[in-house]
């Protein structure tokens, strides 16, 4: 309930005066505001959720920056870098593997005739890895309930353009999101490489550099 209240408060900040007075807004404005409540407006993707377990024990929760209550509310690219790094347990091997997967996915999408003929609204990417065998990392497309094929007479999609708000536009910005993920992963790798060089000194976690560390070291995993 607290998260919903915070989301409503943030949404109100983006409303125009006439929208507040009329207590209404069009679907395009509603979607536009939702995008601005997360990193979707700048990266064309957001981090929705994360679960990390080791030996059946849940690991420490992902570090949230001050004033942010959930992953899907992360808007700053630096925070996305930190969240993904934390999810990967600051493992350079995993980060490099994810970068390769994202680059391969983007290249395959650019070549694919099928991809150009389909719209992937509200779909997602699922990232998984096996903590006991970290060579097993996967990045998969999921959630196709709102996906659909373009009609034969319609031109193919580029997937690298923003939706213009018109009924005739089916652009979903999918490639923009994948390319943003590639850029983010390059930043994650660079940060972890720097962290590795400084591993003998405090702070020893990427989140410590970003948010500071006032936690007891006994809480470390």
Short mmCIF file of N, CA and C in Angstrom, two decimals, residues 15 35 116 118 156:
data_model
loop_
_atom_site.label_atom_id
_atom_site.label_comp_id
_atom_site.label_asym_id
_atom_site.label_seq_id
_atom_site.Cartn_x
_atom_site.Cartn_y
_atom_site.Cartn_z
N UNK A 15 1.38 15.56 -13.41
CA UNK A 15 0.11 15.97 -14.00
C UNK A 15 0.08 17.47 -14.28
N UNK A 35 5.97 5.98 -17.78
CA UNK A 35 7.34 5.81 -18.26
C UNK A 35 8.31 6.71 -17.50
N UNK A 116 10.87 -8.05 -37.11
CA UNK A 116 10.42 -6.83 -37.79
C UNK A 116 8.93 -6.84 -38.09
N UNK A 118 6.60 -8.19 -36.02
CA UNK A 118 5.81 -8.38 -34.81
C UNK A 118 6.03 -7.24 -33.81
N UNK A 156 7.30 -3.10 -42.18
CA UNK A 156 7.96 -3.69 -41.01
C UNK A 156 8.31 -2.62 -39.99
#
